[in-house]
């Protein structure tokens, strides 16, 4: 019986060693990016390296809930990262620089904080021109109140505005730079020289706003809003999204001083259905808020995530909470 | 229905006597068990995609409660890997026969622990933490590892399978419910044992080891503590031990009157009902309370849990007995009649388990192909999606199990009531109310 | 002399056979009643089919509301609003489902043509207690529960009556 005993002991020891060793070996040698909610650590690792022209293969797995992965400034569709399942993503970069990747499926009130960076190295052709946002060059204080002194009695109709504009010369409003740098209220004021009633003036304003966007852009803006903004700002833009109360609550914990004289507080998300606030805001001011974020108010900074076109599309959609555009 | 002696068939007898097929099964089980521990510790923290959660709480649990216990009694104990490393150490061998003195302490378990109270407590401990245990891979890994180390540790101090007999939380209820099984290990002829002086079945000999479950095979009348390890069949020099098929719940014809076993019946009945309500019900506050271990809500939950099991369930049970006067003492009546809750509790657990097993069995496919959540696809099923199975059969199956359990339990009540000379009606009412409650919770 | 001794064995055999037949008949009666309890069709509901819409808020790990009641034949619309992470809602037996991200209400519409009680559950892994995130939809009445309790009553009565007879 001695040989049988020896073989048995050998099998047992080998079996146990494999059962212990194999999982440890494979686990330590499988490069995975573990993804969990921001409170639980977010992306792990959160900084990646790549080379220009060389494909970067990523293996992502969620450790808790459904997340998504996309790289900013690329209009990339989010790739789902599912709990317990490995997702493969291959990226290729043409230009060196620092890219931001982010979570694309809402996973809690701190979902937007789930960001990481990819350092792409390589020979650069020419230095990238630094684009300064217009709110900076125009010295607009995007944190100052921007209430419109006058608000329309009824929801302005762009169709009606279109009919009215035939009688007016609104060529200067067709200039996109003019549109971007003026709030609807300011354009309303500019129309004071015309014989229109207040209600009619607002209709013209809404037509002007509609003329600076397309239905595709509005559809794109709507999609971006649903995916990125509605969770806090509400599906109807009313500042009452599912996380609205949580943000205000966490305000007690986080306060940040800006320029020494103002304290920014976590607050309820902006209500885009409020005409006083919205009609006093120019597109460039809204762009500033979206790019820079809220400095401790809970509003994320989207500068590294959205392309410029995406932001203009989103802004065009925001105004559609105020104006009745033609379908 | 008479007994059918399986070991009359020489093929069966030789398979059971031969140590090697059993060892082969042992090795597979032990390797699988250790892999489950490792998967729990290093694998994905997402329970539904981790081998440890899926294969312990869905696959193994399904086989245990739906097949092994009802049909094979302590059949799981016969192949369980937990006691093996400790036992091999005790014996100093894996296959070889005893040829040297045991080198470990081999102390007898102290009398005050030679009952199933420790098992009642260990089961309740797991039960109170079950929401976390069932859903968190590393906790499952730690508990499995803990049981293995406890078994080894106890084997180095105490004789035989002390962990299995006195501590293992699973062993406690498998033992109780094994009384209902249609399979048994018993001696053939009492006279042969009476004339046998050495009793090697218990004391061991050069042919084999003494019963690891600390049972004297010659005196076995119930399945409760026999672990079907087949050691006695190897040692008996008179070929006087047989494995038989017999009618279901034959052991309950002569109901046991032990209090530890009586309370085990209530523990199992009560926990099945609480699990059905908390885990499978639509009441979110209960789930939060059960999951947030350490919170004040959980403390309340734990208190209610224990009160239900130790006060409410046995309290109402006893109420039915208080009015009747009998020469048999109350304690004995209580313990004897509570054996009616054994088939009832078993079917409660079957009905409850059917629900979450059929709902979640599809996770087994994905866990087979990618047990650690590393992106493997060993069998091509890693992308299998969650899909509840056989859902049309679930409700009828649960009704069949619960009503069947009620009938089974009522028949046991009749027998037990006869033994202790009381009316069975109060227990019938109790069992009916409990069954209706369970039907309401599950359907 | 021979007559009394002959009739006694015959009498007891007749008695035993009679008792056996009675107990067979009783068992048969219980069985038939059981089949009736299980299979007797319920009267068709006379309430007109309605369109019912519910908003269900989902959070880790429960739904609010978690219990819905509709009539058989109603067209049920569920608007799933997710409050924290991506959740799903899958209805047992109907095998329909929907998933919602926070900020994006998802709509599920189906006709409640099967009567009874059905659990709905989350079908998107949403955290540890995900397998137990459950709600209950009752279409019409939970007739299977009532039938089952009926069977349970029958069962216990059956045991009392039939087993007593044997003793």
PDB file of N, CA and C in Angstrom, chain A residues 6-70:
ATOM      1  N   UNK A   6       1.716   7.107  -1.209  1.00  0.00           N
ATOM      2  CA  UNK A   6       2.596   8.145  -1.729  1.00  0.00           C
ATOM      3  C   UNK A   6       1.922   8.920  -2.844  1.00  0.00           C
ATOM      4  N   UNK A   7       1.320   8.161  -3.787  1.00  0.00           N
ATOM      5  CA  UNK A   7       0.644   8.818  -4.914  1.00  0.00           C
ATOM      6  C   UNK A   7      -0.480   9.707  -4.410  1.00  0.00           C
ATOM      7  N   UNK A   8      -1.236   9.185  -3.441  1.00  0.00           N
ATOM      8  CA  UNK A   8      -2.364   9.966  -2.909  1.00  0.00           C
ATOM      9  C   UNK A   8      -1.885  11.253  -2.286  1.00  0.00           C
ATOM     10  N   UNK A   9      -0.851  11.151  -1.445  1.00  0.00           N
ATOM     11  CA  UNK A   9      -0.360  12.363  -0.789  1.00  0.00           C
ATOM     12  C   UNK A   9       0.142  13.357  -1.816  1.00  0.00           C
ATOM     13  N   UNK A  10       0.799  12.837  -2.841  1.00  0.00           N
ATOM     14  CA  UNK A  10       1.329  13.692  -3.895  1.00  0.00           C
ATOM     15  C   UNK A  10       0.189  14.431  -4.596  1.00  0.00           C
ATOM     16  N   UNK A  11      -0.846  13.665  -4.961  1.00  0.00           N
ATOM     17  CA  UNK A  11      -1.988  14.278  -5.645  1.00  0.00           C
ATOM     18  C   UNK A  11      -2.629  15.361  -4.783  1.00  0.00           C
ATOM     19  N   UNK A  12      -2.751  15.059  -3.503  1.00  0.00           N
ATOM     20  CA  UNK A  12      -3.389  16.027  -2.606  1.00  0.00           C
ATOM     21  C   UNK A  12      -2.567  17.301  -2.526  1.00  0.00           C
ATOM     22  N   UNK A  13      -1.270  17.136  -2.343  1.00  0.00           N
ATOM     23  CA  UNK A  13      -0.427  18.322  -2.195  1.00  0.00           C
ATOM     24  C   UNK A  13      -0.381  19.132  -3.482  1.00  0.00           C
ATOM     25  N   UNK A  14      -0.263  18.432  -4.603  1.00  0.00           N
ATOM     26  CA  UNK A  14      -0.238  19.143  -5.884  1.00  0.00           C
ATOM     27  C   UNK A  14      -1.569  19.861  -6.102  1.00  0.00           C
ATOM     28  N   UNK A  15      -2.657  19.153  -5.830  1.00  0.00           N
ATOM     29  CA  UNK A  15      -3.990  19.745  -6.000  1.00  0.00           C
ATOM     30  C   UNK A  15      -4.159  20.999  -5.168  1.00  0.00           C
ATOM     31  N   UNK A  16      -3.758  20.905  -3.886  1.00  0.00           N
ATOM     32  CA  UNK A  16      -3.904  22.048  -3.002  1.00  0.00           C
ATOM     33  C   UNK A  16      -3.006  23.197  -3.460  1.00  0.00           C
ATOM     34  N   UNK A  17      -1.788  22.861  -3.859  1.00  0.00           N
ATOM     35  CA  UNK A  17      -0.870  23.911  -4.308  1.00  0.00           C
ATOM     36  C   UNK A  17      -1.436  24.631  -5.529  1.00  0.00           C
ATOM     37  N   UNK A  18      -2.000  23.868  -6.456  1.00  0.00           N
ATOM     38  CA  UNK A  18      -2.594  24.482  -7.639  1.00  0.00           C
ATOM     39  C   UNK A  18      -3.781  25.349  -7.262  1.00  0.00           C
ATOM     40  N   UNK A  19      -4.609  24.815  -6.367  1.00  0.00           N
ATOM     41  CA  UNK A  19      -5.820  25.555  -5.980  1.00  0.00           C
ATOM     42  C   UNK A  19      -5.469  26.872  -5.308  1.00  0.00           C
ATOM     43  N   UNK A  20      -4.352  26.899  -4.594  1.00  0.00           N
ATOM     44  CA  UNK A  20      -3.933  28.134  -3.925  1.00  0.00           C
ATOM     45  C   UNK A  20      -3.113  28.993  -4.871  1.00  0.00           C
ATOM     46  N   UNK A  21      -2.157  28.354  -5.550  1.00  0.00           N
ATOM     47  CA  UNK A  21      -1.220  29.117  -6.371  1.00  0.00           C
ATOM     48  C   UNK A  21      -1.796  29.687  -7.646  1.00  0.00           C
ATOM     49  N   UNK A  22      -2.586  28.893  -8.359  1.00  0.00           N
ATOM     50  CA  UNK A  22      -3.079  29.363  -9.657  1.00  0.00           C
ATOM     51  C   UNK A  22      -3.893  30.649  -9.560  1.00  0.00           C
ATOM     52  N   UNK A  23      -4.873  30.721  -8.647  1.00  0.00           N
ATOM     53  CA  UNK A  23      -5.605  31.995  -8.565  1.00  0.00           C
ATOM     54  C   UNK A  23      -4.695  33.178  -8.268  1.00  0.00           C
ATOM     55  N   UNK A  24      -3.756  32.997  -7.328  1.00  0.00           N
ATOM     56  CA  UNK A  24      -2.874  34.113  -6.978  1.00  0.00           C
ATOM     57  C   UNK A  24      -2.022  34.499  -8.184  1.00  0.00           C
ATOM     58  N   UNK A  25      -1.499  33.490  -8.864  1.00  0.00           N
ATOM     59  CA  UNK A  25      -0.646  33.759 -10.020  1.00  0.00           C
ATOM     60  C   UNK A  25      -1.394  34.523 -11.092  1.00  0.00           C
ATOM     61  N   UNK A  26      -2.547  34.016 -11.472  1.00  0.00           N
ATOM     62  CA  UNK A  26      -3.299  34.659 -12.546  1.00  0.00           C
ATOM     63  C   UNK A  26      -3.805  36.026 -12.140  1.00  0.00           C
ATOM     64  N   UNK A  27      -4.212  36.146 -10.894  1.00  0.00           N
ATOM     65  CA  UNK A  27      -4.730  37.431 -10.424  1.00  0.00           C
ATOM     66  C   UNK A  27      -3.645  38.491 -10.468  1.00  0.00           C
ATOM     67  N   UNK A  28      -2.416  38.123 -10.055  1.00  0.00           N
ATOM     68  CA  UNK A  28      -1.371  39.125 -10.001  1.00  0.00           C
ATOM     69  C   UNK A  28      -0.827  39.440 -11.387  1.00  0.00           C
ATOM     70  N   UNK A  29      -1.049  38.546 -12.334  1.00  0.00           N
ATOM     71  CA  UNK A  29      -0.468  38.791 -13.643  1.00  0.00           C
ATOM     72  C   UNK A  29      -1.480  39.245 -14.683  1.00  0.00           C
ATOM     73  N   UNK A  30      -2.718  39.482 -14.257  1.00  0.00           N
ATOM     74  CA  UNK A  30      -3.698  39.976 -15.209  1.00  0.00           C
ATOM     75  C   UNK A  30      -3.866  41.471 -14.990  1.00  0.00           C
ATOM     76  N   UNK A  31      -3.448  42.264 -15.987  1.00  0.00           N
ATOM     77  CA  UNK A  31      -3.566  43.706 -15.780  1.00  0.00           C
ATOM     78  C   UNK A  31      -4.996  44.164 -16.026  1.00  0.00           C
ATOM     79  N   UNK A  32      -5.638  44.572 -14.978  1.00  0.00           N
ATOM     80  CA  UNK A  32      -7.013  45.019 -15.108  1.00  0.00           C
ATOM     81  C   UNK A  32      -7.142  46.420 -14.552  1.00  0.00           C
ATOM     82  N   UNK A  33      -8.047  47.169 -15.124  1.00  0.00           N
ATOM     83  CA  UNK A  33      -8.395  48.446 -14.518  1.00  0.00           C
ATOM     84  C   UNK A  33      -9.674  48.196 -13.733  1.00  0.00           C
ATOM     85  N   UNK A  34      -9.571  48.312 -12.438  1.00  0.00           N
ATOM     86  CA  UNK A  34     -10.742  48.103 -11.590  1.00  0.00           C
ATOM     87  C   UNK A  34     -11.508  49.395 -11.458  1.00  0.00           C
ATOM     88  N   UNK A  35     -12.813  49.294 -11.651  1.00  0.00           N
ATOM     89  CA  UNK A  35     -13.649  50.481 -11.635  1.00  0.00           C
ATOM     90  C   UNK A  35     -14.662  50.368 -10.523  1.00  0.00           C
ATOM     91  N   UNK A  36     -14.717  51.371  -9.676  1.00  0.00           N
ATOM     92  CA  UNK A  36     -15.778  51.378  -8.664  1.00  0.00           C
ATOM     93  C   UNK A  36     -16.240  52.820  -8.490  1.00  0.00           C
ATOM     94  N   UNK A  37     -17.298  53.011  -7.726  1.00  0.00           N
ATOM     95  CA  UNK A  37     -17.825  54.368  -7.557  1.00  0.00           C
ATOM     96  C   UNK A  37     -16.749  55.264  -6.958  1.00  0.00           C
ATOM     97  N   UNK A  38     -16.906  56.547  -7.190  1.00  0.00           N
ATOM     98  CA  UNK A  38     -15.900  57.505  -6.722  1.00  0.00           C
ATOM     99  C   UNK A  38     -15.639  57.341  -5.230  1.00  0.00           C
ATOM    100  N   UNK A  39     -16.723  57.114  -4.449  1.00  0.00           N
ATOM    101  CA  UNK A  39     -16.545  56.944  -2.998  1.00  0.00           C
ATOM    102  C   UNK A  39     -15.707  55.717  -2.680  1.00  0.00           C
ATOM    103  N   UNK A  40     -15.755  54.713  -3.549  1.00  0.00           N
ATOM    104  CA  UNK A  40     -15.023  53.471  -3.285  1.00  0.00           C
ATOM    105  C   UNK A  40     -13.668  53.443  -3.978  1.00  0.00           C
ATOM    106  N   UNK A  41     -13.282  54.554  -4.598  1.00  0.00           N
ATOM    107  CA  UNK A  41     -11.941  54.600  -5.169  1.00  0.00           C
ATOM    108  C   UNK A  41     -11.897  54.969  -6.647  1.00  0.00           C
ATOM    109  N   UNK A  42     -13.027  54.875  -7.359  1.00  0.00           N
ATOM    110  CA  UNK A  42     -13.026  55.291  -8.758  1.00  0.00           C
ATOM    111  C   UNK A  42     -12.219  54.350  -9.636  1.00  0.00           C
ATOM    112  N   UNK A  43     -11.384  54.915 -10.505  1.00  0.00           N
ATOM    113  CA  UNK A  43     -10.562  54.128 -11.410  1.00  0.00           C
ATOM    114  C   UNK A  43      -9.284  53.692 -10.703  1.00  0.00           C
ATOM    115  N   UNK A  44      -8.931  52.434 -10.908  1.00  0.00           N
ATOM    116  CA  UNK A  44      -7.714  51.952 -10.263  1.00  0.00           C
ATOM    117  C   UNK A  44      -6.945  51.057 -11.218  1.00  0.00           C
ATOM    118  N   UNK A  45      -5.903  51.501 -11.910  1.00  0.00           N
ATOM    119  CA  UNK A  45      -5.223  52.790 -11.756  1.00  0.00           C
ATOM    120  C   UNK A  45      -5.963  53.927 -12.449  1.00  0.00           C
ATOM    121  N   UNK A  46      -5.647  55.162 -12.102  1.00  0.00           N
ATOM    122  CA  UNK A  46      -6.343  56.267 -12.752  1.00  0.00           C
ATOM    123  C   UNK A  46      -5.422  57.088 -13.651  1.00  0.00           C
ATOM    124  N   UNK A  47      -4.175  56.661 -13.769  1.00  0.00           N
ATOM    125  CA  UNK A  47      -3.310  57.324 -14.752  1.00  0.00           C
ATOM    126  C   UNK A  47      -2.718  56.241 -15.641  1.00  0.00           C
ATOM    127  N   UNK A  48      -2.827  56.473 -16.943  1.00  0.00           N
ATOM    128  CA  UNK A  48      -2.333  55.488 -17.896  1.00  0.00           C
ATOM    129  C   UNK A  48      -1.335  56.156 -18.819  1.00  0.00           C
ATOM    130  N   UNK A  49      -0.551  55.322 -19.438  1.00  0.00           N
ATOM    131  CA  UNK A  49       0.432  55.863 -20.381  1.00  0.00           C
ATOM    132  C   UNK A  49       0.214  55.228 -21.743  1.00  0.00           C
ATOM    133  N   UNK A  50       0.469  56.030 -22.773  1.00  0.00           N
ATOM    134  CA  UNK A  50       0.344  55.492 -24.124  1.00  0.00           C
ATOM    135  C   UNK A  50       1.336  56.212 -25.022  1.00  0.00           C
ATOM    136  N   UNK A  51       1.490  55.637 -26.210  1.00  0.00           N
ATOM    137  CA  UNK A  51       2.383  56.267 -27.182  1.00  0.00           C
ATOM    138  C   UNK A  51       1.576  56.597 -28.422  1.00  0.00           C
ATOM    139  N   UNK A  52       1.940  57.689 -29.052  1.00  0.00           N
ATOM    140  CA  UNK A  52       1.249  58.085 -30.273  1.00  0.00           C
ATOM    141  C   UNK A  52       1.343  56.974 -31.300  1.00  0.00           C
ATOM    142  N   UNK A  53       0.212  56.654 -31.934  1.00  0.00           N
ATOM    143  CA  UNK A  53       0.207  55.659 -32.991  1.00  0.00           C
ATOM    144  C   UNK A  53       0.166  54.219 -32.511  1.00  0.00           C
ATOM    145  N   UNK A  54       0.465  53.952 -31.221  1.00  0.00           N
ATOM    146  CA  UNK A  54       0.484  52.569 -30.731  1.00  0.00           C
ATOM    147  C   UNK A  54      -0.839  52.278 -30.020  1.00  0.00           C
ATOM    148  N   UNK A  55      -1.534  51.195 -30.417  1.00  0.00           N
ATOM    149  CA  UNK A  55      -2.831  50.930 -29.780  1.00  0.00           C
ATOM    150  C   UNK A  55      -2.669  50.654 -28.299  1.00  0.00           C
ATOM    151  N   UNK A  56      -3.563  51.244 -27.523  1.00  0.00           N
ATOM    152  CA  UNK A  56      -3.563  51.024 -26.082  1.00  0.00           C
ATOM    153  C   UNK A  56      -4.725  50.096 -25.765  1.00  0.00           C
ATOM    154  N   UNK A  57      -4.410  48.876 -25.268  1.00  0.00           N
ATOM    155  CA  UNK A  57      -5.456  47.893 -24.971  1.00  0.00           C
ATOM    156  C   UNK A  57      -5.781  47.957 -23.491  1.00  0.00           C
ATOM    157  N   UNK A  58      -7.029  48.209 -23.200  1.00  0.00           N
ATOM    158  CA  UNK A  58      -7.431  48.309 -21.797  1.00  0.00           C
ATOM    159  C   UNK A  58      -8.416  47.204 -21.453  1.00  0.00           C
ATOM    160  N   UNK A  59      -8.262  46.642 -20.244  1.00  0.00           N
ATOM    161  CA  UNK A  59      -9.213  45.652 -19.750  1.00  0.00           C
ATOM    162  C   UNK A  59      -9.853  46.224 -18.496  1.00  0.00           C
ATOM    163  N   UNK A  60     -11.133  46.487 -18.596  1.00  0.00           N
ATOM    164  CA  UNK A  60     -11.829  47.163 -17.509  1.00  0.00           C
ATOM    165  C   UNK A  60     -12.830  46.226 -16.866  1.00  0.00           C
ATOM    166  N   UNK A  61     -12.941  46.306 -15.544  1.00  0.00           N
ATOM    167  CA  UNK A  61     -13.947  45.501 -14.853  1.00  0.00           C
ATOM    168  C   UNK A  61     -14.510  46.304 -13.698  1.00  0.00           C
ATOM    169  N   UNK A  62     -15.811  46.278 -13.534  1.00  0.00           N
ATOM    170  CA  UNK A  62     -16.415  47.010 -12.423  1.00  0.00           C
ATOM    171  C   UNK A  62     -16.449  46.122 -11.186  1.00  0.00           C
ATOM    172  N   UNK A  63     -16.176  46.743 -10.049  1.00  0.00           N
ATOM    173  CA  UNK A  63     -16.214  46.008  -8.796  1.00  0.00           C
ATOM    174  C   UNK A  63     -17.512  46.219  -8.034  1.00  0.00           C
ATOM    175  N   UNK A  64     -18.410  47.023  -8.600  1.00  0.00           N
ATOM    176  CA  UNK A  64     -19.667  47.190  -7.868  1.00  0.00           C
ATOM    177  C   UNK A  64     -20.894  47.353  -8.763  1.00  0.00           C
ATOM    178  N   UNK A  65     -21.012  48.484  -9.461  1.00  0.00           N
ATOM    179  CA  UNK A  65     -22.245  48.734 -10.223  1.00  0.00           C
ATOM    180  C   UNK A  65     -21.866  48.994 -11.686  1.00  0.00           C
ATOM    181  N   UNK A  66     -22.881  49.286 -12.497  1.00  0.00           N
ATOM    182  CA  UNK A  66     -22.622  49.532 -13.907  1.00  0.00           C
ATOM    183  C   UNK A  66     -21.918  50.882 -14.072  1.00  0.00           C
ATOM    184  N   UNK A  67     -20.778  50.876 -14.745  1.00  0.00           N
ATOM    185  CA  UNK A  67     -20.069  52.109 -15.084  1.00  0.00           C
ATOM    186  C   UNK A  67     -19.894  52.158 -16.585  1.00  0.00           C
ATOM    187  N   UNK A  68     -19.270  53.202 -17.073  1.00  0.00           N
ATOM    188  CA  UNK A  68     -18.978  53.294 -18.507  1.00  0.00           C
ATOM    189  C   UNK A  68     -17.644  53.972 -18.689  1.00  0.00           C
ATOM    190  N   UNK A  69     -17.061  53.815 -19.856  1.00  0.00           N
ATOM    191  CA  UNK A  69     -15.735  54.401 -20.113  1.00  0.00           C
ATOM    192  C   UNK A  69     -15.758  55.175 -21.422  1.00  0.00           C
ATOM    193  N   UNK A  70     -15.206  56.376 -21.410  1.00  0.00           N
ATOM    194  CA  UNK A  70     -15.006  57.120 -22.654  1.00  0.00           C
ATOM    195  C   UNK A  70     -13.858  58.088 -22.431  1.00  0.00           C
TER     196      UNK A  70
END
